[in-house]
C-alpha positions as a LaTeX table, in Angstrom:
\begin{tabular}{lrrr}
\hline
Residue & $x$ (\AA) & $y$ (\AA) & $z$ (\AA) \\
\hline
Asn1 & $-12.91$ & 7.48 & $-2.37$ \\
Thr2 & $-11.91$ & 3.75 & $-1.64$ \\
Val3 & $-8.16$ & 4.71 & $-1.19$ \\
Arg4 & $-6.09$ & 4.89 & 1.91 \\
Asp5 & $-6.42$ & 8.25 & 3.85 \\
Val6 & $-4.73$ & 9.87 & 6.79 \\
Phe7 & $-6.71$ & 10.58 & 9.89 \\
Val8 & $-6.19$ & 12.32 & 13.23 \\
Arg9 & $-7.99$ & 11.18 & 16.38 \\
Asp10 & $-8.49$ & 13.58 & 19.21 \\
Arg11 & $-8.73$ & 11.38 & 22.20 \\
Leu12 & $-9.90$ & 14.02 & 24.59 \\
Lys13 & $-12.70$ & 15.24 & 22.41 \\
Gly14 & $-13.62$ & 11.82 & 20.84 \\
Thr15 & $-13.44$ & 13.25 & 17.29 \\
Thr16 & $-11.68$ & 12.02 & 14.09 \\
Val17 & $-10.78$ & 14.30 & 11.27 \\
Arg18 & $-9.63$ & 13.31 & 7.76 \\
Ile19 & $-6.23$ & 15.11 & 6.95 \\
Ser20 & $-5.66$ & 14.01 & 3.29 \\
Val21 & $-8.00$ & 16.44 & 1.73 \\
Gly22 & $-7.83$ & 19.36 & $-0.68$ \\
Pro23 & $-9.45$ & 22.68 & $-1.05$ \\
Gly24 & $-12.90$ & 22.66 & 0.44 \\
Gly25 & $-12.40$ & 19.40 & 1.93 \\
Glu26 & $-12.34$ & 17.57 & $-1.37$ \\
Gln27 & $-11.17$ & 14.07 & $-0.75$ \\
Gly28 & $-8.01$ & 12.80 & $-2.26$ \\
Asn29 & $-8.17$ & 10.90 & $-5.58$ \\
Ala30 & $-5.39$ & 8.48 & $-4.67$ \\
Arg31 & $-3.70$ & 7.13 & $-1.50$ \\
Ser32 & $-2.24$ & 8.98 & 1.35 \\
Glu33 & $-0.03$ & 7.40 & 4.00 \\
Asn34 & 2.90 & 7.57 & 6.25 \\
Pro35 & 1.77 & 10.47 & 8.50 \\
Ala36 & 3.97 & 12.29 & 11.14 \\
Ile37 & 2.33 & 14.84 & 13.63 \\
Ser38 & 3.52 & 17.97 & 15.50 \\
Ala39 & 3.63 & 17.89 & 19.30 \\
Asp40 & 0.53 & 19.91 & 19.65 \\
Gly41 & $-1.42$ & 17.94 & 17.09 \\
Arg42 & $-1.94$ & 21.15 & 14.71 \\
Phe43 & 0.33 & 19.91 & 11.80 \\
Val44 & 0.40 & 16.59 & 10.09 \\
Ala45 & 2.90 & 15.75 & 7.47 \\
Phe46 & 2.30 & 12.82 & 5.02 \\
Glu47 & 3.02 & 11.59 & 1.53 \\
Ser48 & 0.30 & 11.18 & $-1.21$ \\
Leu49 & $-0.13$ & 10.14 & $-4.81$ \\
Ala50 & $-3.25$ & 12.42 & $-4.94$ \\
Thr51 & $-3.25$ & 15.18 & $-7.58$ \\
Asn52 & $-5.98$ & 17.33 & $-6.14$ \\
Leu53 & $-4.82$ & 18.18 & $-2.52$ \\
Val54 & $-3.01$ & 21.25 & $-3.78$ \\
Pro55 & $-3.53$ & 22.99 & $-7.23$ \\
Gly56 & $-0.81$ & 22.27 & $-9.60$ \\
Thr57 & 0.58 & 19.11 & $-8.44$ \\
Ala58 & $-0.94$ & 16.89 & $-11.27$ \\
Arg59 & 1.62 & 15.21 & $-13.45$ \\
Pro60 & 1.93 & 17.24 & $-16.78$ \\
Glu61 & 0.29 & 15.75 & $-19.75$ \\
Glu62 & 3.45 & 15.16 & $-21.81$ \\
Glu63 & 5.04 & 13.31 & $-18.78$ \\
Leu64 & 2.02 & 11.29 & $-18.18$ \\
Arg65 & 2.03 & 10.13 & $-21.79$ \\
Ala66 & 5.79 & 9.16 & $-21.64$ \\
Ala67 & 5.07 & 7.24 & $-18.34$ \\
Leu68 & 2.06 & 5.41 & $-20.09$ \\
Ala69 & 4.33 & 4.42 & $-23.00$ \\
Ser70 & 6.98 & 3.09 & $-20.65$ \\
Ala71 & 4.81 & 1.26 & $-18.13$ \\
Ser72 & 4.06 & $-2.13$ & $-19.63$ \\
Thr73 & 1.10 & $-2.89$ & $-17.38$ \\
Thr74 & $-0.75$ & 0.20 & $-18.83$ \\
Ala75 & 0.54 & 0.02 & $-22.43$ \\
Gln76 & $-2.91$ & $-0.17$ & $-23.69$ \\
Trp77 & $-3.46$ & 3.56 & $-22.58$ \\
Ser78 & $-0.28$ & 4.81 & $-24.34$ \\
Gly79 & $-1.10$ & 7.75 & $-26.49$ \\
Gln80 & $-4.58$ & 8.17 & $-25.24$ \\
Pro81 & $-5.64$ & 11.67 & $-24.03$ \\
Arg82 & $-5.61$ & 12.07 & $-20.31$ \\
Gly83 & $-9.42$ & 12.31 & $-19.86$ \\
Ser84 & $-9.80$ & 8.82 & $-21.49$ \\
Val85 & $-7.29$ & 7.07 & $-19.05$ \\
Pro86 & $-8.98$ & 5.74 & $-16.07$ \\
Glu87 & $-8.19$ & 7.60 & $-12.81$ \\
Glu88 & $-6.61$ & 4.68 & $-11.14$ \\
Val89 & $-4.30$ & 4.40 & $-13.85$ \\
Val90 & $-3.36$ & 7.94 & $-13.59$ \\
Ala91 & $-2.96$ & 7.69 & $-9.83$ \\
Gln92 & $-0.68$ & 4.54 & $-10.41$ \\
Leu93 & 1.67 & 6.62 & $-12.43$ \\
Ser94 & 1.35 & 9.75 & $-10.27$ \\
Arg95 & 4.37 & 10.84 & $-8.39$ \\
Ser96 & 4.27 & 10.96 & $-4.58$ \\
Asn97 & 4.61 & 14.19 & $-2.92$ \\
Val98 & 4.93 & 15.29 & 0.76 \\
Tyr99 & 2.30 & 17.71 & 2.18 \\
Val100 & 1.62 & 19.42 & 5.47 \\
Arg101 & $-2.00$ & 19.78 & 6.74 \\
Asp102 & $-2.70$ & 22.72 & 9.12 \\
Val103 & $-5.56$ & 21.13 & 11.15 \\
Ala104 & $-6.68$ & 24.44 & 12.77 \\
Arg105 & $-6.78$ & 26.35 & 9.50 \\
Gly106 & $-8.03$ & 23.44 & 7.43 \\
Ala107 & $-5.21$ & 24.04 & 4.71 \\
Thr108 & $-2.98$ & 21.72 & 2.99 \\
Ala109 & 0.56 & 22.86 & 1.72 \\
Leu110 & 2.93 & 21.28 & $-0.57$ \\
Val111 & 6.34 & 20.44 & 1.11 \\
Ser112 & 8.32 & 18.94 & $-1.75$ \\
Val113 & 8.12 & 22.00 & $-3.75$ \\
Ala114 & 10.75 & 22.98 & $-6.39$ \\
Leu115 & 12.69 & 25.99 & $-6.74$ \\
Asp116 & 10.25 & 27.44 & $-9.18$ \\
Gly117 & 7.34 & 26.85 & $-6.85$ \\
Arg118 & 6.10 & 23.74 & $-8.83$ \\
Val119 & 6.03 & 20.15 & $-7.79$ \\
Gly120 & 9.32 & 18.18 & $-7.67$ \\
Asp121 & 10.17 & 16.30 & $-10.81$ \\
Leu122 & 10.45 & 12.81 & $-9.01$ \\
Ser123 & 8.70 & 11.31 & $-6.10$ \\
Ser124 & 9.27 & 12.23 & $-2.33$ \\
Val125 & 8.27 & 10.12 & 0.49 \\
Asp126 & 8.74 & 9.35 & 4.20 \\
Ala127 & 7.96 & 12.78 & 5.95 \\
Ala128 & 9.00 & 13.56 & 9.42 \\
Ile129 & 8.06 & 16.73 & 11.25 \\
Ser130 & 9.40 & 18.85 & 14.10 \\
Ala131 & 7.57 & 19.54 & 17.37 \\
Asp132 & 6.34 & 22.98 & 16.39 \\
Gly133 & 5.67 & 21.85 & 12.69 \\
Arg134 & 8.20 & 24.30 & 11.24 \\
Phe135 & 10.66 & 21.73 & 9.69 \\
Val136 & 9.89 & 18.71 & 7.65 \\
Ala137 & 12.39 & 16.07 & 6.60 \\
Phe138 & 11.67 & 13.68 & 3.65 \\
Ala139 & 13.47 & 11.40 & 1.15 \\
Ser140 & 13.27 & 12.25 & $-2.47$ \\
Ala141 & 14.76 & 11.47 & $-5.83$ \\
Ala142 & 13.69 & 14.87 & $-7.11$ \\
Thr143 & 16.28 & 16.94 & $-8.86$ \\
Thr144 & 14.47 & 20.30 & $-8.80$ \\
Leu145 & 14.21 & 20.86 & $-5.09$ \\
Val146 & 17.50 & 22.50 & $-4.78$ \\
Ala147 & 20.28 & 23.69 & $-7.09$ \\
Arg148 & 22.95 & 21.39 & $-8.56$ \\
Asp149 & 21.27 & 18.10 & $-7.69$ \\
Thr150 & 22.45 & 15.77 & $-10.61$ \\
Asn151 & 22.59 & 12.45 & $-8.80$ \\
Ala152 & 19.19 & 10.94 & $-9.67$ \\
Val153 & 18.48 & 8.22 & $-12.05$ \\
Lys154 & 15.53 & 9.61 & $-13.91$ \\
Ser155 & 12.59 & 7.48 & $-15.22$ \\
Ala156 & 9.21 & 8.21 & $-16.57$ \\
Phe157 & 7.82 & 5.61 & $-14.19$ \\
Asp158 & 8.95 & 6.41 & $-10.56$ \\
Ser159 & 6.15 & 5.34 & $-8.34$ \\
Pro160 & 7.06 & 5.22 & $-4.53$ \\
Ala161 & 7.41 & 1.44 & $-4.93$ \\
Thr162 & 10.28 & 1.92 & $-7.35$ \\
Leu163 & 11.71 & 5.07 & $-5.80$ \\
Met164 & 14.58 & 3.55 & $-3.96$ \\
Gly165 & 15.50 & 1.44 & $-7.06$ \\
Leu166 & 16.18 & 4.57 & $-9.15$ \\
Gly167 & 19.23 & 5.87 & $-7.27$ \\
Gly168 & 20.09 & 9.17 & $-6.22$ \\
Val169 & 17.52 & 9.32 & $-3.38$ \\
Asp170 & 18.48 & 12.24 & $-0.91$ \\
Ile171 & 17.35 & 13.54 & 2.32 \\
Phe172 & 15.83 & 17.09 & 2.29 \\
Leu173 & 14.79 & 19.39 & 5.06 \\
Arg174 & 12.09 & 21.97 & 4.41 \\
Asp175 & 11.97 & 25.18 & 6.70 \\
Arg176 & 8.28 & 26.16 & 6.32 \\
Lys177 & 8.78 & 29.46 & 8.05 \\
Gln178 & 11.60 & 30.67 & 5.83 \\
Gly179 & 10.18 & 28.74 & 2.75 \\
Thr180 & 13.44 & 27.22 & 2.09 \\
Thr181 & 14.62 & 23.69 & 1.22 \\
Ser182 & 18.04 & 22.25 & 1.99 \\
Arg183 & 19.65 & 18.89 & 0.89 \\
Ile184 & 21.35 & 17.27 & 3.90 \\
Ser185 & 22.73 & 14.09 & 2.51 \\
Pro186 & 25.75 & 14.95 & 0.41 \\
Arg187 & 29.13 & 13.74 & 1.60 \\
Ser188 & 31.09 & 15.87 & 4.02 \\
Asp189 & 33.33 & 16.99 & 1.24 \\
Gly190 & 30.38 & 18.54 & $-0.45$ \\
Ala191 & 30.29 & 15.86 & $-3.28$ \\
Glu192 & 26.99 & 14.30 & $-4.19$ \\
Ala193 & 26.31 & 10.89 & $-2.65$ \\
Asp194 & 26.36 & 8.03 & $-5.09$ \\
Val195 & 24.01 & 5.94 & $-2.89$ \\
Asn196 & 20.47 & 6.17 & $-1.70$ \\
Ser197 & 19.60 & 7.71 & 1.71 \\
Ser198 & 16.30 & 6.99 & 3.39 \\
Lys199 & 14.33 & 6.90 & 6.71 \\
Pro200 & 14.70 & 10.47 & 7.87 \\
Ser201 & 13.66 & 11.50 & 11.27 \\
Val202 & 13.88 & 15.10 & 12.70 \\
Ser203 & 14.48 & 16.04 & 16.43 \\
Pro204 & 11.55 & 17.96 & 18.09 \\
Asp205 & 13.50 & 21.22 & 18.13 \\
Gly206 & 14.35 & 20.90 & 14.43 \\
Arg207 & 18.09 & 20.90 & 14.92 \\
Trp208 & 18.94 & 17.22 & 14.24 \\
Val209 & 18.04 & 15.18 & 11.25 \\
Ala210 & 18.90 & 11.37 & 11.29 \\
Phe211 & 18.75 & 9.19 & 8.30 \\
Val212 & 20.07 & 5.85 & 6.92 \\
Ser213 & 22.38 & 5.63 & 4.01 \\
Ala214 & 22.78 & 2.52 & 1.75 \\
Gly215 & 26.40 & 3.12 & 2.16 \\
Asp216 & 28.89 & 5.04 & 4.41 \\
Leu217 & 28.92 & 8.75 & 2.94 \\
Glu218 & 32.62 & 8.87 & 3.76 \\
Thr219 & 34.22 & 5.56 & 2.75 \\
Gly220 & 31.52 & 3.28 & 1.32 \\
Gly221 & 30.09 & 0.21 & 2.99 \\
Ala222 & 26.75 & $-1.33$ & 4.51 \\
Arg223 & 23.82 & 0.71 & 5.70 \\
Arg224 & 24.79 & 3.12 & 8.29 \\
Leu225 & 23.18 & 5.74 & 10.53 \\
His226 & 24.02 & 9.44 & 10.10 \\
Leu227 & 23.00 & 12.53 & 11.93 \\
His228 & 22.95 & 15.95 & 10.62 \\
Asp229 & 23.33 & 19.20 & 12.65 \\
Arg230 & 21.21 & 21.82 & 11.00 \\
Lys231 & 23.01 & 24.80 & 12.95 \\
Arg232 & 26.52 & 23.78 & 12.11 \\
Arg233 & 25.76 & 22.21 & 8.71 \\
Gln234 & 27.53 & 19.12 & 9.59 \\
Thr235 & 26.86 & 15.41 & 9.18 \\
Arg236 & 28.35 & 12.71 & 11.33 \\
Glu237 & 28.08 & 8.87 & 11.31 \\
Val238 & 26.71 & 7.18 & 14.33 \\
Ala239 & 28.83 & 4.06 & 14.34 \\
Leu240 & 26.78 & 1.15 & 15.43 \\
Asp241 & 28.63 & $-2.05$ & 15.87 \\
Tyr242 & 27.59 & $-5.01$ & 14.03 \\
Pro243 & 29.25 & $-8.29$ & 12.72 \\
Val244 & 31.08 & $-7.75$ & 9.41 \\
Ser245 & 29.86 & $-11.00$ & 8.00 \\
Thr246 & 26.15 & $-9.85$ & 8.03 \\
Gly247 & 26.63 & $-7.89$ & 4.59 \\
Leu248 & 23.27 & $-6.93$ & 3.15 \\
Ser249 & 21.43 & $-8.76$ & 5.97 \\
Phe250 & 22.00 & $-5.85$ & 8.20 \\
His251 & 18.97 & $-3.46$ & 8.61 \\
Leu252 & 18.45 & $-0.29$ & 10.47 \\
Ser253 & 15.20 & 1.34 & 11.72 \\
Ala254 & 14.44 & 5.00 & 11.48 \\
Ala255 & 15.65 & 6.83 & 14.58 \\
Ser256 & 13.42 & 8.32 & 17.26 \\
Phe257 & 14.12 & 11.38 & 19.41 \\
Ser258 & 13.14 & 12.04 & 22.89 \\
Ala259 & 10.96 & 15.20 & 23.35 \\
Asn260 & 13.88 & 17.28 & 24.69 \\
Ser261 & 15.92 & 16.41 & 21.45 \\
Arg262 & 18.89 & 15.03 & 23.68 \\
Trp263 & 18.29 & 11.27 & 23.16 \\
Met264 & 18.09 & 9.35 & 19.99 \\
Ala265 & 17.11 & 5.70 & 19.85 \\
Val266 & 17.48 & 3.32 & 16.91 \\
Ala267 & 17.17 & $-0.48$ & 16.21 \\
Ser268 & 19.55 & $-2.59$ & 14.17 \\
Glu269 & 19.04 & $-6.11$ & 12.95 \\
Phe270 & 21.36 & $-8.73$ & 11.64 \\
Tyr271 & 21.57 & $-12.50$ & 11.32 \\
Ser272 & 23.24 & $-14.07$ & 14.42 \\
Leu273 & 26.13 & $-16.52$ & 14.06 \\
Thr274 & 24.84 & $-18.23$ & 17.40 \\
Pro275 & 21.58 & $-19.97$ & 17.86 \\
Ser276 & 18.38 & $-18.33$ & 19.64 \\
Pro277 & 17.57 & $-19.55$ & 23.07 \\
Ser278 & 15.16 & $-21.92$ & 21.67 \\
Gly279 & 17.59 & $-23.25$ & 19.08 \\
Val280 & 15.25 & $-22.24$ & 16.30 \\
Gly281 & 16.18 & $-20.07$ & 13.32 \\
Pro282 & 14.28 & $-19.04$ & 10.14 \\
Asp283 & 17.02 & $-20.51$ & 7.84 \\
Glu284 & 20.57 & $-21.67$ & 7.71 \\
Arg285 & 21.69 & $-18.16$ & 8.34 \\
Gly286 & 20.66 & $-18.45$ & 11.95 \\
Pro287 & 18.18 & $-16.31$ & 13.96 \\
Arg288 & 17.72 & $-12.59$ & 13.49 \\
Val289 & 18.85 & $-10.40$ & 16.45 \\
Val290 & 17.65 & $-6.94$ & 17.01 \\
Arg291 & 19.81 & $-4.60$ & 19.04 \\
Phe292 & 18.49 & $-1.39$ & 20.58 \\
Trp293 & 20.75 & 1.70 & 20.91 \\
Leu294 & 20.68 & 4.93 & 22.79 \\
Tyr295 & 22.84 & 7.91 & 21.62 \\
Asp296 & 23.25 & 11.12 & 23.46 \\
Val297 & 23.42 & 13.76 & 20.63 \\
Ser298 & 24.98 & 16.36 & 22.91 \\
Ser299 & 27.99 & 14.10 & 24.05 \\
Gly300 & 28.12 & 11.62 & 21.22 \\
Lys301 & 27.76 & 8.69 & 23.69 \\
Leu302 & 26.33 & 5.49 & 22.17 \\
Asp303 & 25.15 & 2.58 & 24.23 \\
Gln304 & 23.66 & $-0.68$ & 23.38 \\
Val305 & 20.82 & $-1.01$ & 25.82 \\
Trp306 & 19.06 & $-4.20$ & 24.72 \\
Glu307 & 19.07 & $-7.17$ & 22.46 \\
Arg308 & 16.38 & $-9.51$ & 21.37 \\
Phe309 & 15.63 & $-12.37$ & 18.91 \\
Arg310 & 12.92 & $-11.98$ & 16.28 \\
Asn311 & 11.46 & $-13.98$ & 13.58 \\
Ser312 & 10.91 & $-11.79$ & 10.42 \\
Gly313 & 10.61 & $-8.53$ & 8.92 \\
Gln314 & 12.81 & $-5.35$ & 9.62 \\
Pro315 & 12.96 & $-3.61$ & 12.99 \\
Trp316 & 10.29 & $-1.10$ & 13.79 \\
Pro317 & 11.67 & 2.26 & 15.07 \\
Pro318 & 11.83 & 2.23 & 18.94 \\
Ala319 & 9.89 & 4.81 & 20.95 \\
Ile320 & 11.45 & 6.90 & 23.61 \\
Thr321 & 10.43 & 8.97 & 26.56 \\
Asp322 & 11.59 & 12.63 & 27.27 \\
Gly323 & 14.24 & 11.49 & 29.56 \\
Gly324 & 15.55 & 8.62 & 27.55 \\
Val325 & 14.46 & 6.20 & 30.21 \\
Leu326 & 11.85 & 3.73 & 28.51 \\
Met327 & 11.52 & 2.31 & 25.03 \\
Gly328 & 8.49 & 0.70 & 23.65 \\
Val329 & 9.58 & $-1.71$ & 20.89 \\
Gly330 & 8.20 & $-4.30$ & 18.46 \\
Ala331 & 10.04 & $-7.49$ & 18.44 \\
Gln332 & 9.19 & $-11.25$ & 18.13 \\
Thr333 & 10.32 & $-13.18$ & 21.11 \\
Asp334 & 11.69 & $-16.62$ & 20.63 \\
Tyr335 & 9.91 & $-16.85$ & 17.35 \\
Gly336 & 6.47 & $-16.28$ & 18.73 \\
Pro337 & 3.88 & $-13.63$ & 17.82 \\
Gln338 & 5.19 & $-10.05$ & 17.56 \\
Ala339 & 4.56 & $-8.19$ & 20.80 \\
Leu340 & 5.48 & $-4.85$ & 22.49 \\
Phe341 & 7.98 & $-4.49$ & 25.27 \\
Leu342 & 9.19 & $-1.75$ & 27.64 \\
Tyr343 & 12.80 & $-1.45$ & 28.76 \\
Asp344 & 13.79 & 0.62 & 31.74 \\
Ile345 & 17.19 & 1.81 & 30.54 \\
Ala346 & 18.41 & 3.07 & 33.91 \\
Ala347 & 17.42 & $-0.07$ & 35.76 \\
Gly348 & 18.72 & $-2.28$ & 32.85 \\
Lys349 & 15.60 & $-4.58$ & 32.89 \\
Glu350 & 12.63 & $-5.32$ & 30.76 \\
Leu351 & 9.24 & $-4.22$ & 31.99 \\
Pro352 & 5.96 & $-6.32$ & 31.52 \\
Val353 & 3.32 & $-4.92$ & 29.20 \\
Ser354 & $-0.22$ & $-6.21$ & 29.73 \\
Pro355 & $-2.14$ & $-7.27$ & 26.42 \\
Gly356 & $-4.30$ & $-4.20$ & 26.94 \\
Pro357 & $-7.21$ & $-3.81$ & 24.55 \\
Val358 & $-6.28$ & $-6.69$ & 22.24 \\
Pro359 & $-6.31$ & $-10.50$ & 22.88 \\
Glu360 & $-3.18$ & $-11.94$ & 24.39 \\
Gly361 & $-0.83$ & $-13.27$ & 21.69 \\
Ala362 & $-2.02$ & $-11.01$ & 18.97 \\
Phe363 & 0.59 & $-9.21$ & 16.81 \\
Arg364 & 1.19 & $-5.60$ & 17.97 \\
Phe365 & 3.58 & $-3.32$ & 16.07 \\
Ser366 & 4.39 & 0.26 & 15.30 \\
Pro367 & 4.74 & 1.57 & 18.97 \\
Ala368 & 4.69 & 5.12 & 19.83 \\
Leu369 & 5.37 & 6.13 & 23.48 \\
Ser370 & 4.19 & 9.50 & 25.08 \\
Ala371 & 6.87 & 11.77 & 26.50 \\
Asp372 & 5.96 & 10.86 & 29.95 \\
Gly373 & 6.04 & 7.22 & 29.39 \\
Gln374 & 2.52 & 6.68 & 30.56 \\
Thr375 & 0.71 & 5.95 & 27.20 \\
Leu376 & 1.81 & 3.46 & 24.47 \\
Ser377 & $-0.02$ & 3.45 & 21.21 \\
Phe378 & 0.33 & 0.74 & 18.56 \\
Ser379 & $-1.30$ & $-1.14$ & 15.65 \\
Ser380 & $-2.71$ & $-4.56$ & 15.83 \\
Thr381 & $-5.01$ & $-6.96$ & 13.94 \\
Gly382 & $-6.02$ & $-8.46$ & 17.28 \\
Gly383 & $-9.57$ & $-7.13$ & 17.07 \\
Thr384 & $-10.12$ & $-8.55$ & 13.61 \\
Asp385 & $-12.89$ & $-11.11$ & 13.00 \\
Pro386 & $-11.12$ & $-14.51$ & 12.58 \\
Glu387 & $-13.48$ & $-15.35$ & 9.78 \\
Gly388 & $-12.58$ & $-12.31$ & 7.86 \\
Pro389 & $-9.61$ & $-10.47$ & 6.42 \\
Pro390 & $-7.05$ & $-9.00$ & 8.76 \\
Ile391 & $-7.84$ & $-5.25$ & 9.52 \\
Phe392 & $-5.28$ & $-3.10$ & 11.24 \\
Gln393 & $-6.53$ & $-0.90$ & 14.06 \\
Val394 & $-4.78$ & 1.75 & 16.20 \\
Tyr395 & $-4.86$ & 1.50 & 19.94 \\
Ala396 & $-3.86$ & 3.63 & 22.85 \\
Gln397 & $-2.98$ & 1.86 & 26.10 \\
Arg398 & $-2.45$ & 3.54 & 29.52 \\
Leu399 & 0.70 & 1.91 & 31.15 \\
\hline
\end{tabular}
């Protein structure tokens, strides 16, 4: 199908299964990406522009016509019947939805479902799933997933690439067992947030949902981390310390939870006011500093456990073990190639990580750490033919 798909690799059986398929194994007609997997590997949540994974998710004809008319890059197709519009153009104008694939049953279900059972009216992205696959958190600009959602800025052309620019992007939690969807990013006084929220993550037990807001849901401000308690229906800010002069240069990763749902790890990034150890920075603003934080969700205790300089890009979410002991992180050290590091929080020291299956010095990123801290998975272009284009591969390394 020449589009990006989602796959699951069973390392014990040595088998690979394509997840982004529809009824009867029909392959998706547009790209699928950003998967999240349950603890036992049975359920996989992902986002997709495909319109054939679940019946009824194709964009209505009248909406497609409006999108064609408003998208200057496809103006030549405006007013044409759907059948005469190339499939790649239809896919470009499709809205992204969130799905869950039951690997055992071979069934795909729509998660970003509206109150009337149909697909949401605007795009949904960034799926995160609980350990048992029951709860799925995601970000969406849709106004039809819950009642009284009026803060979206509607547009006929709202591809995932432009989603965050629309405004009114909220965080939702779908309970697949109860068949209910709740919005968890309004302000604590019940008023709708006037800022975008993004990067949701859900704890393995499904109780906690962390997300990043483009402003403080209480008083307004820079990007901040929030934690929602599903049982108590309360949202609190996790107040990370950062220099006030950083302004919009401050970034947050998505949060990661330990398997026992007690510990939450997150990375923050800002431009330092002091030089890096090498005295080299990317520009006049100084070098970028990444700080790694560990938060005890039961006690509310927050600790900065590590700090590193890096060259470019936003911080990858740190990975954390069951007991909150180790984190595998992606960070560029002293403006060299991006590598992976482990940090023993209890001992307060960095642990060496061998290059593993990729050449030393190759870029390694998007780490994931097993609950026992024995296996580190990551992406890399290290095995790419130097004469050809870079190809991203996924690796698992025994520590």
